[in-house]
Coordinates of C-alpha atoms in Angstrom, one line a residue:
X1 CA 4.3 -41.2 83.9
X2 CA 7.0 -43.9 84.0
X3 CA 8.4 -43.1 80.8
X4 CA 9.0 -39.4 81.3
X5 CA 10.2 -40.2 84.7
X6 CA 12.9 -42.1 82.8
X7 CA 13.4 -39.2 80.9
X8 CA 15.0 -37.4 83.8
X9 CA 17.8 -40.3 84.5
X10 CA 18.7 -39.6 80.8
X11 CA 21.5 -37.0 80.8
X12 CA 21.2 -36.2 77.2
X13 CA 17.5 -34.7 77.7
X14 CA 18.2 -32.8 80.5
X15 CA 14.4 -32.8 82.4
X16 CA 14.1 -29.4 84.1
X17 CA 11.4 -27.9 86.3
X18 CA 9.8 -24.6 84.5
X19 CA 8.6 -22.3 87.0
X20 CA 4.5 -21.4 85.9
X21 CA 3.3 -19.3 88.8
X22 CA 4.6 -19.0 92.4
X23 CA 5.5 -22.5 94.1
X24 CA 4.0 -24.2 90.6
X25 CA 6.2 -25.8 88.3
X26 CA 6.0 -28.1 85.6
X27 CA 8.3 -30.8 84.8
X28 CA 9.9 -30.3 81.3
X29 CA 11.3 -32.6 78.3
X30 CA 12.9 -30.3 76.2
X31 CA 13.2 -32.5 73.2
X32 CA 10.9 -35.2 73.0
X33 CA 7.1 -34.9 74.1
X34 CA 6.0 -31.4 75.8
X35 CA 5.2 -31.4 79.5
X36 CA 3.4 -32.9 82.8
X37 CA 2.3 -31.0 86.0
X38 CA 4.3 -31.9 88.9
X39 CA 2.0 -29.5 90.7
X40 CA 2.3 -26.9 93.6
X41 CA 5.4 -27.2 95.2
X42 CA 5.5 -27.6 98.9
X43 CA 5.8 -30.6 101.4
X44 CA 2.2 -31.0 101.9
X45 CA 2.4 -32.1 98.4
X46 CA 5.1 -34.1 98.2
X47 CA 3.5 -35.8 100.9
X48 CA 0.3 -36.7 99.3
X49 CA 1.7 -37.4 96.2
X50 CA 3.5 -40.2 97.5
X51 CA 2.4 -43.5 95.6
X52 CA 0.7 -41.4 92.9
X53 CA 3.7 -39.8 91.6
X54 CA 6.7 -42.3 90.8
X55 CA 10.3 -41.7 92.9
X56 CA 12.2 -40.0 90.3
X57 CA 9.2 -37.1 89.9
X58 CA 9.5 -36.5 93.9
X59 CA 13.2 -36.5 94.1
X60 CA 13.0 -33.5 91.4
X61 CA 10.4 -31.8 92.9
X62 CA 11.6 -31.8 96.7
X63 CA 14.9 -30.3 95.0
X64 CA 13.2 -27.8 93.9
X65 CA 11.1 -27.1 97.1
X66 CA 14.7 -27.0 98.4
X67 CA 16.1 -24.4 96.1
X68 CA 13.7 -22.0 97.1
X69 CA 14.0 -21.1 100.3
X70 CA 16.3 -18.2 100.7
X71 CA 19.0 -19.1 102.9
X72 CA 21.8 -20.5 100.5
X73 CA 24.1 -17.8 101.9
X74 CA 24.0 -19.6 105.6
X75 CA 25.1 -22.8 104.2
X76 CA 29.2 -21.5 104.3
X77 CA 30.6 -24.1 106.5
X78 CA 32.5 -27.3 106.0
X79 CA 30.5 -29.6 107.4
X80 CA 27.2 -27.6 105.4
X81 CA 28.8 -26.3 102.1
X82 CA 26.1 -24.9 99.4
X83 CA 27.2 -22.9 96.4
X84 CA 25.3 -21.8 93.2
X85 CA 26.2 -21.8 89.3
X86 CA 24.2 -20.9 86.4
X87 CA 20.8 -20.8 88.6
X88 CA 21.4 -24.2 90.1
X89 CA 21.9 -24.8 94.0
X90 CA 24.4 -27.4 94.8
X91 CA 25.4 -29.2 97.9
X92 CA 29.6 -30.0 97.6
X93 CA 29.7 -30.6 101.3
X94 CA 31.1 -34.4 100.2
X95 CA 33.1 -33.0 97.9
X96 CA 35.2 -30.7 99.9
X97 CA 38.3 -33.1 101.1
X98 CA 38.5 -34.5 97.1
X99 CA 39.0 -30.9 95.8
X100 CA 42.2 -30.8 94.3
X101 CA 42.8 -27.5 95.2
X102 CA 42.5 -28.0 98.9
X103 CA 39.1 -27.4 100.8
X104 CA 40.3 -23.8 101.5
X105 CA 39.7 -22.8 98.0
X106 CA 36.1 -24.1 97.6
X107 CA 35.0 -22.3 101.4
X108 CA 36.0 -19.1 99.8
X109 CA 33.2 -19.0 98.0
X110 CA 30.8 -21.5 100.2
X111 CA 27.5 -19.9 100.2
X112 CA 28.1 -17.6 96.9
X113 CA 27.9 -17.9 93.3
X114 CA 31.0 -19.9 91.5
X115 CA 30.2 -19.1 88.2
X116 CA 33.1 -16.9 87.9
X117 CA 35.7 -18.7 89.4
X118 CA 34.7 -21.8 87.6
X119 CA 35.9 -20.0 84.1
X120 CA 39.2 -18.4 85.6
X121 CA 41.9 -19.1 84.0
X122 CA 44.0 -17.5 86.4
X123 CA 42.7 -19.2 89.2
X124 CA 42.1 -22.6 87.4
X125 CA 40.2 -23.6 84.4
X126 CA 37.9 -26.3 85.0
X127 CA 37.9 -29.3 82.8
X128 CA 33.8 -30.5 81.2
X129 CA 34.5 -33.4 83.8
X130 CA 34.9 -30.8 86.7
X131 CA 31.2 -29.6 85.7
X132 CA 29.7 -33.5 85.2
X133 CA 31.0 -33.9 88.6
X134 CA 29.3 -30.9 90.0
X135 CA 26.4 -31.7 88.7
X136 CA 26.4 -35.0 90.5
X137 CA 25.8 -32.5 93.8
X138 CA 22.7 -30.9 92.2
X139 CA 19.6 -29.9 94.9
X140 CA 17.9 -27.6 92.7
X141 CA 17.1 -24.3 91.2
X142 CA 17.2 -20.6 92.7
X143 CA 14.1 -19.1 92.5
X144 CA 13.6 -16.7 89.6
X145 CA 14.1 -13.1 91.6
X146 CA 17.0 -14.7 93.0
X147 CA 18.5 -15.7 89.7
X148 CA 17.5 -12.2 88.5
X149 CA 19.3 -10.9 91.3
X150 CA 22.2 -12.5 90.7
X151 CA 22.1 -12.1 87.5
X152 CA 22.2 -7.5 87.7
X153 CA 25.5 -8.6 89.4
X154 CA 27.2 -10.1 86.2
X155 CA 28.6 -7.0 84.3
X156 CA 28.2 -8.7 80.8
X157 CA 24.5 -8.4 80.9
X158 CA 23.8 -5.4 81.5
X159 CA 26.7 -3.8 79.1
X160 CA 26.3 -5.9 75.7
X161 CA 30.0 -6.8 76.0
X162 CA 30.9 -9.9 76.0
X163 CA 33.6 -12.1 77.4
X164 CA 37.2 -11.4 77.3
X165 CA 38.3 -14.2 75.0
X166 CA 36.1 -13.0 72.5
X167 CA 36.5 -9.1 72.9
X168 CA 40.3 -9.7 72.4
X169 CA 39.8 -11.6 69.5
X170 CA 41.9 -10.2 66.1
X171 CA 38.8 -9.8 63.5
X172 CA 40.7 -10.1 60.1
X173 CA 39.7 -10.0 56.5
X174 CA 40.2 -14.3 56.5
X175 CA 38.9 -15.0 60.4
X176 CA 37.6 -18.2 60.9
X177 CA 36.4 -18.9 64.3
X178 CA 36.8 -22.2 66.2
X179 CA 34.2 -24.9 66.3
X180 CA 32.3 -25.5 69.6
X181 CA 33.0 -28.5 71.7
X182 CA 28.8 -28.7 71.9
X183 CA 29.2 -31.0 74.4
X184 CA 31.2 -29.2 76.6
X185 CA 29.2 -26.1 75.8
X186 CA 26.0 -27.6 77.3
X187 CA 27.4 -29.3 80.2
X188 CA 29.0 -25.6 81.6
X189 CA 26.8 -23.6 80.6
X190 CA 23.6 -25.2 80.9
X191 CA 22.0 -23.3 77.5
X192 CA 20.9 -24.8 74.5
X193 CA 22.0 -28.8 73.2
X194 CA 23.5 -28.0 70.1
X195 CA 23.0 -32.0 68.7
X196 CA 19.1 -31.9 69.3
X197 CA 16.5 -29.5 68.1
X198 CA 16.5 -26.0 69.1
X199 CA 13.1 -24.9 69.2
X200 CA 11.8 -27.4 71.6
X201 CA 14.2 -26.8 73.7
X202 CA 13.6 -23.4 74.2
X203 CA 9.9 -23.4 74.0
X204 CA 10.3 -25.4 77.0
X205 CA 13.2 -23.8 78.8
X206 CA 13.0 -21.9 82.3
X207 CA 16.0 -19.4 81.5
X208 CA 15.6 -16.1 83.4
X209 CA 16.1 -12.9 80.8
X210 CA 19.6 -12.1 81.9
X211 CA 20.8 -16.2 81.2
X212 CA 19.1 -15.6 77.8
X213 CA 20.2 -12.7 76.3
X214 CA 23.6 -13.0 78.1
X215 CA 24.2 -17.1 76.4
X216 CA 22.3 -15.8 73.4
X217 CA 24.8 -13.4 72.4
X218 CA 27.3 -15.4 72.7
X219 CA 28.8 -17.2 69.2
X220 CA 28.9 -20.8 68.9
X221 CA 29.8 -22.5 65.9
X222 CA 29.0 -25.5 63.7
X223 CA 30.4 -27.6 60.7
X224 CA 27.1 -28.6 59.7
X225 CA 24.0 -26.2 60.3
X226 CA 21.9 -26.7 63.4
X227 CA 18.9 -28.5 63.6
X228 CA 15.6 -26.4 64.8
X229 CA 13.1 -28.8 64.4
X230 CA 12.8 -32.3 65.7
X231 CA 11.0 -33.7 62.1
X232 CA 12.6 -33.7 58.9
X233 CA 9.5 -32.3 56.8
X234 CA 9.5 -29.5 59.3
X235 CA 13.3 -28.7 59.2
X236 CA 13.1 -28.0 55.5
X237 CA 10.5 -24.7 56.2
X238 CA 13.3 -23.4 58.6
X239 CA 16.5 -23.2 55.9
X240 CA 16.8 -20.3 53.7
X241 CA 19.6 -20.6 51.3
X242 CA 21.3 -16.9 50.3
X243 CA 20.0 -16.8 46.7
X244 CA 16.4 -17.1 47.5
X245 CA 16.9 -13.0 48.4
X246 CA 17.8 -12.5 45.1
X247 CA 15.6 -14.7 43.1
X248 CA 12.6 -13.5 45.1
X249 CA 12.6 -10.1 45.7
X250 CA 14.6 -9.1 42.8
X251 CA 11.8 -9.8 39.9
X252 CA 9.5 -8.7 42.4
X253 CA 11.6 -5.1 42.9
X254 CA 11.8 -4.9 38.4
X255 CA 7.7 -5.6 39.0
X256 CA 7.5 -2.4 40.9
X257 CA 9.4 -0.3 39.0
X258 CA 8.0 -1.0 35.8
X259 CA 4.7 0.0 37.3
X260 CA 5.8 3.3 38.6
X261 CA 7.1 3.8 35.2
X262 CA 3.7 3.0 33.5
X263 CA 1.8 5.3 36.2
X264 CA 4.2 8.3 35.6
X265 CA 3.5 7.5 31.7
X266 CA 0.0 7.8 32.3
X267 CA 0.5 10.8 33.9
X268 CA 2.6 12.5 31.4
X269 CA 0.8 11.3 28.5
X270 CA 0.2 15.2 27.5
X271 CA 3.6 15.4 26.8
X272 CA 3.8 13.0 23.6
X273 CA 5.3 9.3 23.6
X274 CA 9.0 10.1 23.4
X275 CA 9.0 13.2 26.1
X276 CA 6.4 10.9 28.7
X277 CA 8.8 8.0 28.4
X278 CA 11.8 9.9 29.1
X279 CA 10.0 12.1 32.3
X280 CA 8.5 8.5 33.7
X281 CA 12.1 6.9 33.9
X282 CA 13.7 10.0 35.2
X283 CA 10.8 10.2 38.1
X284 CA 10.9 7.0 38.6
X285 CA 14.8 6.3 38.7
X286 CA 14.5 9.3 41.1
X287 CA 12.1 7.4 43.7
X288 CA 14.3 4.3 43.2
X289 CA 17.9 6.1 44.1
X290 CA 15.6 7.4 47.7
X291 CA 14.3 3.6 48.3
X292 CA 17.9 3.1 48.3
X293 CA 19.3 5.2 50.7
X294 CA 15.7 4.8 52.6
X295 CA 16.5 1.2 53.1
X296 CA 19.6 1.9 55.0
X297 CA 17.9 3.6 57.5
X298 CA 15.2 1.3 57.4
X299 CA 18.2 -1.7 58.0
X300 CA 19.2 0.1 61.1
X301 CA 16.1 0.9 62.5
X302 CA 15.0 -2.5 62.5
X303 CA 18.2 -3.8 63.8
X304 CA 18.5 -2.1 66.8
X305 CA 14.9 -1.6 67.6
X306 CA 13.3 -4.4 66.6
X307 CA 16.1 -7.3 66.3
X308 CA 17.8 -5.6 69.6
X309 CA 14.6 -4.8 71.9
X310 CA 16.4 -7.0 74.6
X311 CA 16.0 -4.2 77.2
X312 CA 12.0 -4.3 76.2
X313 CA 11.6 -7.8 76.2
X314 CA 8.7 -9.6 78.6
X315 CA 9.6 -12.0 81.4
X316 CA 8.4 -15.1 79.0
X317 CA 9.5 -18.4 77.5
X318 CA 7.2 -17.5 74.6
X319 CA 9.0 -13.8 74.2
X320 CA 12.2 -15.7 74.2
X321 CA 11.4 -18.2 71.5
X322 CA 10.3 -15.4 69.1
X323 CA 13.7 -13.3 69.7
X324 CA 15.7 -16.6 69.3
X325 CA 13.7 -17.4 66.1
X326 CA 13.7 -13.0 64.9
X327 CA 17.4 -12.7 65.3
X328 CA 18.7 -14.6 68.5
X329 CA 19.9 -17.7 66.5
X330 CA 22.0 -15.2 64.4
X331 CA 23.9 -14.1 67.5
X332 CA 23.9 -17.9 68.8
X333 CA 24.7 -19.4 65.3
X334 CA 26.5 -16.4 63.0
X335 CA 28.5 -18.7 61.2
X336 CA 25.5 -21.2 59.9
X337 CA 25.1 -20.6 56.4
X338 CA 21.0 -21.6 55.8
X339 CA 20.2 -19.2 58.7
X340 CA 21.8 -16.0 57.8
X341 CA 19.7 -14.4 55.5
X342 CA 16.1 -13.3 56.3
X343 CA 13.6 -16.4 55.6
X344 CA 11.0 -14.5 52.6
X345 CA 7.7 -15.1 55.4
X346 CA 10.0 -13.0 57.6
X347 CA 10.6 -10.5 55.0
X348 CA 7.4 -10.3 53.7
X349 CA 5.9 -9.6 57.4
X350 CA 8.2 -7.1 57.9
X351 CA 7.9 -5.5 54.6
X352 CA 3.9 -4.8 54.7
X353 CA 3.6 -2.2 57.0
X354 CA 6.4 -0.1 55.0
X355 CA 4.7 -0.7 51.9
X356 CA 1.4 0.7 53.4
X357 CA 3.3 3.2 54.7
X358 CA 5.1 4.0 51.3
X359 CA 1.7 4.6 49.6
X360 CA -0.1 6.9 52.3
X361 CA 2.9 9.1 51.9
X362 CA 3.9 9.0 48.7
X363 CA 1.9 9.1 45.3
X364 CA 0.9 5.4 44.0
X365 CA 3.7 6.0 40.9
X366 CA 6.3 7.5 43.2
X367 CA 5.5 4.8 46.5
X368 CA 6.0 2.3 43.8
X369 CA 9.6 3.5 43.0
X370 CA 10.9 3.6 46.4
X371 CA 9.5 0.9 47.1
X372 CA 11.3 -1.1 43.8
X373 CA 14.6 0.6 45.3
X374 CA 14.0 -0.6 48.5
X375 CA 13.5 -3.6 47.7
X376 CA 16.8 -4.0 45.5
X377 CA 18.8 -2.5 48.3
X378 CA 17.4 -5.4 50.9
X379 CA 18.7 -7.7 48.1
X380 CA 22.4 -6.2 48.5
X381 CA 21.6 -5.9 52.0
X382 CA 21.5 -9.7 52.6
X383 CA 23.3 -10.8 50.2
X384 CA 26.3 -8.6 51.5
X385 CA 25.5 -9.8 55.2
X386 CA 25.8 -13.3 54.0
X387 CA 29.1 -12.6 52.0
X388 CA 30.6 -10.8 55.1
X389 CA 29.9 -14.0 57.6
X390 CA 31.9 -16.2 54.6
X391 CA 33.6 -14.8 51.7
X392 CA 36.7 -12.5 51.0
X393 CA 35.6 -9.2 50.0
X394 CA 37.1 -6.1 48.6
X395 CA 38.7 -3.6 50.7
X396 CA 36.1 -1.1 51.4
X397 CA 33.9 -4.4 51.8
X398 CA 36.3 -5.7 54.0
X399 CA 36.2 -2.9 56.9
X400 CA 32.7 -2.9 56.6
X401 CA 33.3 -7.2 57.1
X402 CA 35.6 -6.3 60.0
X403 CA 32.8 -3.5 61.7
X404 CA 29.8 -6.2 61.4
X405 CA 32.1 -8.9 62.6
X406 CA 32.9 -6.9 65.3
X407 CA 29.1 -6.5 66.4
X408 CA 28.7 -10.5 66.8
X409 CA 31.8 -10.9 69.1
X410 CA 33.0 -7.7 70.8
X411 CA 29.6 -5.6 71.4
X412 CA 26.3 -6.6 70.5
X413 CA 24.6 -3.2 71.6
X414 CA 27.1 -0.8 68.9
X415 CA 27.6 -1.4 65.0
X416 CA 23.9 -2.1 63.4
X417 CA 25.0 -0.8 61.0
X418 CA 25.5 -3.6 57.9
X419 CA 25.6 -2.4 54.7
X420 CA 27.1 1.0 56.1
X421 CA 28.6 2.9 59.3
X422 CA 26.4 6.4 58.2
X423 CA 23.2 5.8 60.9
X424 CA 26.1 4.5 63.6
X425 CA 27.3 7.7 63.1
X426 CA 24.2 9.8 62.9
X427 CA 22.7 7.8 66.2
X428 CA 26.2 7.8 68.3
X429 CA 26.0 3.9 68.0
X430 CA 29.6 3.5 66.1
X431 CA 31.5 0.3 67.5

């Protein structure tokens, strides 16, 4: 218990309380070593867990048992100042005469949510020490239907668009975006440590749906590519370098088409050798050209319905973890190079049930021809995704750059279209 007591002194692990039931919680490591029941939260408990429990685990949990009551809003006085950011309660009632803005400022918004005025520029924007101080004030956590509460207020979640600095942002054919100060990142906005492994991290997080999808959408960006796993031999399984796609699935789309070929042979073997040979490539080259434009439909579908089912998704850390891993670290991450194309398990899952599909429709010879074009258009697909997030492209290549571009960092809910606007148009989802 002692050492993941220290854990919570430690700054750069961040120990957090994630909510299990009602009044239980657990307290959290993110990075290191999984997690240990506090227990139900009320004073009874604190009580008797006095002596069992070391000083450190109390403190945290009496915060907590603190943060959810639901009378924040009555603490908007001087001598009793309470405000809320990012789903943490803090007590700045100290703080008030060192303000450099005058006490007047801070009372404003005593009792309420600063999350807004915090990142005004207009007003005054706050320095990553502003937000280490404020965190020296920390008494806990809203509740989760108070952070969801809070969180239908915020415009940018519910809309797809995100902030102004990034909405105005000129997308040109050469545009290289800034690199994140991670540190600073993590101290304002409480999200994901971009120096430590992700997936821990958010396999034990307690973000509410709104904090995910709204910090999720948002870019950051990395020199080097971020780390997902905490162990070397693991980290390896999570990297996809772009020309896997086509040394994988283009042999395997030639494999497909040179068995529809055979099968239409064997079909049109009444027809002599030279007539059954040029009939089977015809038929076949026929399926191929509709696996082509099939996969652009097939691209958008499962962009915005299956990469995009943010409206559908469950209240769950687990839920979370598979978006993030699906296409949430795309969003997060769309500049990091080993983790733009589609990894070939993910493919491969994905691919099955249109495979099945292509052969209960389809005869074998002619499912086996769409499927070969299908195949080689995913290959363009990807490869043209990755080429728009880092290469200079031709010019009708280059709009299409721009319109993708623009679905990372100006609206997330328009443009699924990659490879082309056509389904954007046809759906009324055209950025």
């Amino acid at each position: 218990m002692s050492n993941k007591a220290n854990v919570m002194s430690n700054r750069e692990y961040d120990a957090f309380l994630k909510e299990q039931k009602a009044g239980a919680f657990k307290l959290c490591d993110p990075v290191v070593r999984g997690t240990f029941c506090v227990g139900t939260l009320t004073t009874e408990f604190v009580e008797c867990s006095k002596g069992r429990l070391s000083d450190e685990t109390l403190k945290e949990a009496e915060k907590a048992y603190l943060a959810r009551t639901p009378e924040i809003a009555k603490h908007n006085k001087a001598s009793d100042c309470w405000v809320t950011y990012k789903g943490r309660v803090y007590n700045i009632t100290e703080f008030l005469e060192d303000h450099p803005g005058g006490e007047e400022v801070v009372l404003e918004y005593a009792g309420k949510d600063i999350a807004e005025i915090m990142s005004d520029p207009l007003s005054h924007e706050h320095s990553a020490s502003a937000y280490t101080m404020l965190d020296e004030f920390r008494i806990g956590n809203l509740n989760l239907s108070e952070r969801r509460a809070l969180a239908d207020e915020l415009e940018v979640k519910a809309s797809g668009k995100l902030p102004a600095e990034l909405t105005e942002m000129d997308i040109t054919d050469d545009f290289e975006p800034d690199e994140t100060d991670t540190r600073r990142d993590f101290t304002e906005n409480k999200f994901l440590d971009l120096e430590q492994p992700l997936i821990p991290q958010m396999w034990y997080s307690s973000f509410t749906k709104e904090f995910y999808l709204e910090q999720v959408h948002i870019p950051r960006h990395k020199k080097d590519s971020a780390r997902l796993m905490p162990y070397a031999f693991l980290e390896m399984f999570t990297v996809t370098p772009w020309y896997v796609v086509p040394m994988l699935w283009l042999p395997l789309a030639a494999a497909f088409f040179h068995v529809s070929t055979m099968q239409f042979r064997e079909q049109l073997s009444d027809l002599g050798s030279w007539s059954a040979n040029a009939w089977s490539y015809t038929f076949a080259f026929s399926g191929y050209t509709f696996g082509i434009i099939f996969w652009t439909f097939l691209e958008y579908i499962f962009h915005r319905f299956l990469f995009h089912m943010d409206s559908l998704l469950p209240r769950n850390q687990t839920a979370y973890l598979i978006h993030f891993l699906l296409h949430g670290i795309h969003h997060f991450l769309p500049m990091d190079r080993y983790r733009l194309v589609m990894p070939p398990i993910l493919f491969a899952a994905l691919s099955f049930p249109m495979l099945y599909l292509a052969h209960t429709v389809f005869p074998k010879a002619v499912a086996n021809s769409v499927i070969a074009g299908s195949y080689s258009m995913y290959v363009v697909y990807d490869t043209m995704h990755y080429a728009m997030h880092h290469t200079k492209l031709p010019a009708y290549l280059r709009e299409q750059k721009k319109y993708h571009l623009e679905h990372h960092y100006k609206n997330y809910e328009l443009g699924f279209g990659v490879t082309s606007k056509l389904w954007d148009i046809f759906f009324s989802t055209l950025l």
